[in-house]
Amino acid sequence: QVQVAESGGDSVQAGGSLKLSCTASGLNFGGFAVGWFRQAPGQMREGVSCIQWNGVSTYYTDSVKGRFTISRDNAKNTLFLQMNNLKPEDTAMYYCARSQSIWCRLPLSTVDFNYWGQGTQVTVSS
């Protein structure tokens, strides 16, 4: 049974930090690019960050560059997103997903990712 589970979401003050984790079972993360998306109420799901299969290359949407860091531990089938200097506009449900490719295809699109978690809520108050 395939399961993808995010954790680490919380409510924080602006300027705070959170670290999201995503663990997969019954599914190999190691040979594929994996990424983080987010969706705020009433808005489309947007790509936040992606890391290629071996962790060498990463991508960030402009609004999070310099504040978020994506990383992966293939041995543990786990993906991380370190989020620093959080802003109210970062408030959203954050989703982890596995790509169909070893590379991060840009721009990030949900159609390129075929396994998704249920999401973890991040709320940033001013």
Coordinates of N, CA, C and O in Angstrom, one line a residue:
Q1 N 0.8 -1.2 0.0 CA 0.0 0.0 0.0 C 0.9 1.2 0.0 O 1.8 1.4 0.8
V2 N 0.6 2.1 -0.9 CA 1.4 3.4 -1.1 C 0.9 4.4 -0.1 O -0.3 4.7 -0.1
Q3 N 1.8 5.0 0.7 CA 1.4 6.1 1.6 C 2.5 7.2 1.5 O 3.7 6.9 1.6
V4 N 2.0 8.4 1.4 CA 2.9 9.6 1.5 C 2.3 10.5 2.6 O 1.2 10.8 2.5
A5 N 3.1 10.7 3.6 CA 2.6 11.5 4.7 C 3.5 12.6 5.1 O 4.7 12.5 5.3
E6 N 2.9 13.8 5.1 CA 3.6 15.0 5.6 C 3.4 15.3 7.0 O 2.4 14.9 7.6
S7 N 4.3 15.9 7.7 CA 4.2 16.3 9.1 C 5.0 17.6 9.3 O 5.8 18.0 8.4
G8 N 4.8 18.2 10.4 CA 5.6 19.4 10.8 C 4.9 20.7 10.7 O 5.4 21.8 11.1
G9 N 3.7 20.7 10.1 CA 2.9 22.0 10.0 C 2.5 22.5 11.3 O 2.3 21.7 12.3
D10 N 2.3 23.8 11.4 CA 2.0 24.4 12.7 C 1.6 25.8 12.5 O 1.6 26.3 11.4
S11 N 1.2 26.5 13.6 CA 0.9 27.9 13.6 C 2.0 28.6 14.2 O 2.4 28.3 15.4
V12 N 2.6 29.6 13.5 CA 3.7 30.3 14.0 C 3.6 31.8 13.8 O 2.7 32.2 12.9
Q13 N 4.4 32.6 14.5 CA 4.4 34.0 14.2 C 5.3 34.3 13.0 O 6.2 33.6 12.7
A14 N 5.0 35.5 12.4 CA 5.9 35.9 11.3 C 7.3 36.0 11.8 O 7.6 36.4 12.9
G15 N 8.2 35.5 10.9 CA 9.7 35.5 11.3 C 10.1 34.2 11.9 O 11.3 34.0 12.1
G16 N 9.1 33.3 12.2 CA 9.5 32.0 12.8 C 9.9 31.0 11.8 O 10.0 31.3 10.6
S17 N 10.2 29.8 12.3 CA 10.7 28.7 11.4 C 9.9 27.5 11.6 O 9.4 27.2 12.7
L18 N 9.8 26.6 10.6 CA 9.2 25.3 10.7 C 10.0 24.4 9.8 O 10.6 24.8 8.8
K19 N 10.0 23.1 10.1 CA 10.6 22.1 9.3 C 9.6 21.1 9.0 O 9.1 20.4 9.8
L20 N 9.2 21.0 7.7 CA 8.3 20.0 7.2 C 9.0 18.7 6.8 O 10.1 18.8 6.3
S21 N 8.4 17.6 7.1 CA 8.9 16.3 6.7 C 7.9 15.5 5.9 O 6.7 15.7 6.0
C22 N 8.4 14.7 5.0 CA 7.5 13.8 4.2 C 8.1 12.5 4.1 O 9.2 12.3 3.6
T23 N 7.4 11.5 4.5 CA 7.9 10.1 4.4 C 7.0 9.2 3.6 O 5.7 9.3 3.7
A24 N 7.6 8.4 2.7 CA 6.8 7.5 1.9 C 7.0 6.1 2.3 O 8.1 5.7 2.7
S25 N 5.9 5.3 2.1 CA 6.0 3.9 2.3 C 5.4 3.2 1.2 O 4.4 3.7 0.6
G26 N 5.9 2.0 0.8 CA 5.4 1.4 -0.4 C 5.6 2.1 -1.7 O 5.0 1.8 -2.7
L27 N 6.6 3.0 -1.6 CA 6.9 3.8 -2.8 C 8.3 4.3 -2.7 O 8.8 4.7 -1.6
N28 N 9.0 4.2 -3.8 CA 10.4 4.6 -3.8 C 10.6 6.1 -4.2 O 10.2 6.5 -5.2
F29 N 11.1 6.8 -3.2 CA 11.4 8.2 -3.5 C 12.8 8.4 -4.2 O 13.0 9.3 -4.9
G30 N 13.7 7.4 -3.9 CA 15.1 7.6 -4.2 C 15.4 7.8 -5.7 O 16.3 8.6 -6.0
G31 N 14.6 7.2 -6.6 CA 14.9 7.3 -8.0 C 14.2 8.4 -8.7 O 14.2 8.4 -10.0
F32 N 13.6 9.3 -8.0 CA 12.7 10.3 -8.6 C 12.9 11.7 -8.0 O 13.4 11.8 -6.9
A33 N 12.6 12.7 -8.8 CA 12.6 14.0 -8.2 C 11.3 14.1 -7.3 O 10.3 13.4 -7.5
V34 N 11.5 14.9 -6.2 CA 10.3 15.1 -5.3 C 10.2 16.5 -5.0 O 11.2 17.3 -5.1
G35 N 9.0 16.9 -4.6 CA 8.8 18.4 -4.5 C 7.8 18.7 -3.4 O 7.1 17.8 -2.9
W36 N 7.7 20.0 -3.1 CA 6.7 20.6 -2.2 C 5.8 21.5 -3.0 O 6.3 22.4 -3.8
F37 N 4.6 21.4 -2.8 CA 3.6 22.4 -3.3 C 2.8 23.0 -2.2 O 2.8 22.4 -1.1
R38 N 2.1 24.0 -2.4 CA 1.2 24.6 -1.4 C 0.0 25.2 -2.0 O 0.0 25.5 -3.2
Q39 N -1.1 25.2 -1.2 CA -2.3 25.7 -1.7 C -3.0 26.5 -0.6 O -3.3 25.9 0.5
A40 N -3.3 27.8 -0.9 CA -4.0 28.6 0.0 C -5.5 28.6 -0.3 O -5.8 28.3 -1.5
P41 N -6.4 28.8 0.6 CA -7.8 28.8 0.3 C -8.1 29.7 -0.9 O -7.7 30.8 -1.0
G42 N -8.9 29.1 -1.8 CA -9.3 29.9 -3.0 C -8.3 30.1 -4.1 O -8.5 30.7 -5.1
Q43 N -7.1 29.5 -3.9 CA -6.1 29.6 -4.9 C -5.6 28.3 -5.4 O -5.9 27.2 -4.9
M44 N -5.0 28.3 -6.6 CA -4.5 27.1 -7.2 C -3.2 26.6 -6.4 O -2.5 27.3 -5.8
R45 N -3.0 25.3 -6.6 CA -1.8 24.7 -6.0 C -0.6 25.2 -6.7 O -0.6 25.1 -8.0
E46 N 0.4 25.6 -6.0 CA 1.6 26.2 -6.7 C 2.8 25.4 -6.2 O 2.9 24.9 -5.1
G47 N 3.8 25.2 -7.1 CA 5.0 24.6 -6.8 C 5.9 25.5 -6.0 O 6.1 26.6 -6.3
V48 N 6.4 25.0 -4.9 CA 7.3 25.7 -4.0 C 8.7 25.4 -4.2 O 9.6 26.3 -4.3
S49 N 9.0 24.1 -4.2 CA 10.4 23.7 -4.3 C 10.5 22.2 -4.9 O 9.5 21.5 -4.7
C50 N 11.6 21.9 -5.5 CA 11.8 20.6 -6.0 C 13.3 20.2 -5.9 O 14.2 21.1 -5.9
I51 N 13.5 18.9 -5.7 CA 14.9 18.4 -5.6 C 15.1 17.2 -6.5 O 14.2 16.3 -6.5
Q52 N 16.1 17.2 -7.3 CA 16.2 16.1 -8.3 C 16.6 14.8 -7.5 O 16.9 14.8 -6.3
W53 N 16.6 13.7 -8.2 CA 16.7 12.4 -7.6 C 17.9 12.2 -6.7 O 17.8 11.5 -5.7
N54 N 19.1 12.8 -7.1 CA 20.3 12.6 -6.3 C 20.6 13.8 -5.3 O 21.6 13.8 -4.7
G55 N 19.7 14.7 -5.3 CA 19.8 15.9 -4.4 C 20.8 16.9 -4.9 O 21.0 17.9 -4.2
V56 N 21.4 16.8 -6.0 CA 22.4 17.7 -6.5 C 21.8 19.1 -6.9 O 22.3 20.1 -6.7
S57 N 20.6 19.0 -7.6 CA 20.0 20.2 -8.1 C 18.7 20.5 -7.4 O 17.9 19.5 -7.2
T58 N 18.5 21.7 -7.1 CA 17.2 22.1 -6.4 C 16.6 23.3 -7.1 O 17.3 24.1 -7.8
Y59 N 15.3 23.5 -6.9 CA 14.6 24.6 -7.5 C 13.7 25.2 -6.4 O 13.1 24.5 -5.6
Y60 N 13.6 26.6 -6.4 CA 12.7 27.3 -5.5 C 11.9 28.3 -6.3 O 12.4 29.0 -7.1
T61 N 10.6 28.4 -5.9 CA 9.9 29.6 -6.5 C 10.4 30.9 -5.9 O 11.0 30.9 -4.8
D62 N 10.3 31.9 -6.7 CA 11.0 33.2 -6.3 C 10.6 33.7 -4.9 O 11.4 34.2 -4.2
S63 N 9.4 33.5 -4.5 CA 8.9 34.0 -3.2 C 9.5 33.4 -2.0 O 9.4 33.9 -0.9
V64 N 10.1 32.2 -2.2 CA 10.7 31.5 -1.0 C 12.2 31.4 -1.1 O 12.9 30.9 -0.1
K65 N 12.8 31.9 -2.2 CA 14.3 31.8 -2.3 C 15.0 32.5 -1.2 O 14.6 33.6 -0.8
G66 N 16.0 31.9 -0.6 CA 16.7 32.5 0.5 C 16.1 32.2 1.8 O 16.7 32.5 2.9
R67 N 14.9 31.7 1.9 CA 14.2 31.4 3.1 C 13.9 29.9 3.3 O 13.9 29.5 4.5
F68 N 13.6 29.2 2.3 CA 13.3 27.8 2.4 C 14.5 27.0 1.8 O 15.2 27.4 0.9
T69 N 14.7 25.8 2.4 CA 15.7 24.9 1.9 C 15.1 23.5 1.9 O 14.5 22.9 2.8
I70 N 15.2 22.9 0.7 CA 14.7 21.5 0.5 C 15.9 20.5 0.6 O 17.0 20.9 0.2
S71 N 15.6 19.4 1.2 CA 16.6 18.3 1.3 C 15.9 17.0 1.3 O 14.7 16.9 1.4
R72 N 16.7 15.9 1.1 CA 16.2 14.6 1.1 C 17.1 13.6 1.7 O 18.3 13.8 1.7
D73 N 16.6 12.5 2.2 CA 17.4 11.4 2.7 C 16.8 10.2 2.0 O 15.8 9.6 2.4
N74 N 17.5 9.8 0.9 CA 16.9 8.7 0.2 C 17.0 7.3 0.9 O 16.1 6.5 0.7
A75 N 17.9 7.2 1.8 CA 18.0 6.0 2.6 C 16.8 5.8 3.5 O 16.4 4.7 3.8
K76 N 16.2 7.0 3.9 CA 15.0 6.9 4.8 C 13.7 7.2 4.0 O 12.7 7.4 4.6
N77 N 13.9 7.4 2.7 CA 12.7 7.7 1.8 C 12.0 8.9 2.4 O 10.7 8.9 2.4
T78 N 12.7 9.9 2.7 CA 12.1 11.1 3.4 C 12.6 12.4 2.7 O 13.7 12.5 2.2
L79 N 11.7 13.3 2.6 CA 11.9 14.7 2.1 C 11.7 15.7 3.2 O 10.8 15.5 4.0
F80 N 12.4 16.8 3.1 CA 12.3 17.8 4.1 C 12.1 19.2 3.4 O 12.6 19.4 2.3
L81 N 11.5 20.1 4.2 CA 11.5 21.5 3.8 C 11.7 22.4 5.0 O 10.8 22.5 5.9
Q82 N 12.9 23.0 5.1 CA 13.2 23.9 6.2 C 12.7 25.3 5.8 O 13.1 25.8 4.7
M83 N 11.8 25.9 6.6 CA 11.2 27.2 6.3 C 11.6 28.2 7.3 O 11.2 28.0 8.5
N84 N 12.4 29.2 6.9 CA 12.8 30.2 7.9 C 12.2 31.6 7.5 O 11.7 31.8 6.4
N85 N 12.2 32.5 8.4 CA 11.7 33.8 8.2 C 10.3 33.8 7.5 O 10.0 34.4 6.5
L86 N 9.4 33.0 8.1 CA 8.1 32.8 7.6 C 7.3 34.1 7.5 O 7.4 34.9 8.4
K87 N 6.5 34.2 6.5 CA 5.6 35.4 6.3 C 4.2 35.0 6.3 O 3.9 33.8 5.9
P88 N 3.2 35.9 6.6 CA 1.8 35.5 6.5 C 1.4 34.9 5.1 O 0.5 34.1 5.1
E89 N 2.0 35.4 4.1 CA 1.7 34.9 2.7 C 2.2 33.5 2.5 O 1.8 32.9 1.5
D90 N 2.9 32.9 3.4 CA 3.3 31.5 3.3 C 2.2 30.6 3.9 O 2.3 29.4 3.8
T91 N 1.2 31.2 4.4 CA 0.1 30.4 5.0 C -0.6 29.6 3.9 O -1.0 30.1 2.9
A92 N -0.6 28.3 4.1 CA -1.2 27.4 3.1 C -1.2 25.9 3.6 O -0.5 25.6 4.6
M93 N -1.8 25.0 2.9 CA -1.6 23.6 3.1 C -0.4 23.2 2.2 O -0.4 23.6 1.0
Y94 N 0.5 22.5 2.8 CA 1.7 22.1 2.1 C 1.7 20.6 1.8 O 1.4 19.8 2.6
Y95 N 1.9 20.3 0.5 CA 1.9 19.0 0.0 C 3.2 18.5 -0.5 O 3.9 19.3 -1.2
C96 N 3.5 17.3 -0.2 CA 4.7 16.6 -0.7 C 4.2 15.7 -1.9 O 3.2 15.2 -1.9
A97 N 5.1 15.6 -2.9 CA 4.7 14.8 -4.1 C 6.0 14.3 -4.8 O 7.0 14.9 -4.7
R98 N 5.8 13.1 -5.4 CA 6.8 12.5 -6.1 C 6.6 12.7 -7.6 O 5.5 12.4 -8.1
S99 N 7.7 13.1 -8.3 CA 7.6 13.3 -9.7 C 7.6 12.0 -10.5 O 8.0 10.9 -10.0
Q100 N 7.3 12.1 -11.8 CA 7.4 11.0 -12.7 C 8.7 10.9 -13.3 O 9.0 10.0 -14.1
S101 N 9.6 11.9 -13.0 CA 10.9 12.0 -13.6 C 12.0 12.1 -12.6 O 11.7 12.3 -11.4
I102 N 13.2 11.8 -13.0 CA 14.3 12.0 -12.0 C 14.7 13.5 -11.9 O 15.4 13.8 -10.9
W103 N 14.3 14.3 -12.9 CA 14.6 15.7 -12.9 C 13.4 16.5 -12.4 O 12.3 16.1 -12.5
C104 N 13.7 17.7 -12.0 CA 12.6 18.7 -11.7 C 12.3 19.4 -13.0 O 13.1 20.2 -13.5
R105 N 11.2 19.1 -13.6 CA 10.7 19.8 -14.8 C 10.2 21.2 -14.4 O 9.4 21.3 -13.5
L106 N 10.7 22.2 -15.1 CA 10.2 23.6 -14.8 C 9.4 24.2 -15.9 O 9.7 23.9 -17.1
P107 N 8.4 25.0 -15.6 CA 8.0 25.3 -14.3 C 7.3 24.1 -13.6 O 6.8 23.2 -14.3
L108 N 7.4 24.1 -12.3 CA 6.7 23.0 -11.6 C 5.2 22.9 -11.9 O 4.5 23.9 -11.8
S109 N 4.8 21.7 -12.2 CA 3.4 21.5 -12.5 C 2.9 20.3 -11.8 O 3.6 19.3 -11.8
T110 N 1.7 20.4 -11.3 CA 1.1 19.2 -10.6 C 1.0 18.0 -11.5 O 1.0 16.9 -11.1
V111 N 0.9 18.2 -12.8 CA 0.7 17.1 -13.8 C 1.9 16.2 -13.9 O 1.8 15.1 -14.3
D112 N 3.0 16.7 -13.4 CA 4.3 16.0 -13.5 C 4.5 15.1 -12.3 O 5.5 14.4 -12.2
F113 N 3.6 15.2 -11.3 CA 3.8 14.5 -10.0 C 2.6 13.6 -9.8 O 1.4 14.0 -10.0
N114 N 2.9 12.3 -9.6 CA 1.8 11.3 -9.6 C 1.5 10.7 -8.2 O 0.6 9.9 -8.1
Y115 N 2.3 11.0 -7.2 CA 2.0 10.5 -5.9 C 2.0 11.7 -4.9 O 3.0 12.4 -4.8
W116 N 0.9 11.8 -4.1 CA 0.7 13.0 -3.3 C 0.4 12.6 -1.8 O -0.3 11.6 -1.6
G117 N 0.8 13.4 -0.9 CA 0.4 13.2 0.4 C -0.9 14.0 0.7 O -1.4 14.7 -0.2
Q118 N -1.4 13.9 1.9 CA -2.7 14.6 2.3 C -2.5 16.1 2.7 O -3.4 16.8 2.8
G119 N -1.2 16.5 2.9 CA -0.9 17.8 3.3 C -0.8 18.1 4.7 O -1.3 17.3 5.6
T120 N 0.0 19.2 5.1 CA 0.1 19.6 6.4 C -0.1 21.1 6.4 O 0.5 21.8 5.6
Q121 N -0.8 21.6 7.4 CA -1.2 23.0 7.4 C -0.1 23.9 8.1 O 0.4 23.6 9.2
V122 N 0.2 25.0 7.4 CA 1.2 26.0 7.9 C 0.4 27.3 8.0 O -0.2 27.7 7.0
T123 N 0.3 27.9 9.2 CA -0.3 29.1 9.4 C 0.6 30.1 10.0 O 1.2 29.8 11.0
V124 N 0.8 31.3 9.3 CA 1.8 32.3 9.8 C 1.0 33.5 10.1 O 0.3 34.1 9.3
S125 N 1.0 34.0 11.4 CA 0.3 35.2 11.8 C 1.3 36.4 11.9 O 2.4 36.2 12.2
S126 N 0.7 37.5 11.6 CA 1.5 38.7 11.7 C 1.6 39.3 13.1 O 0.8 39.0 13.9

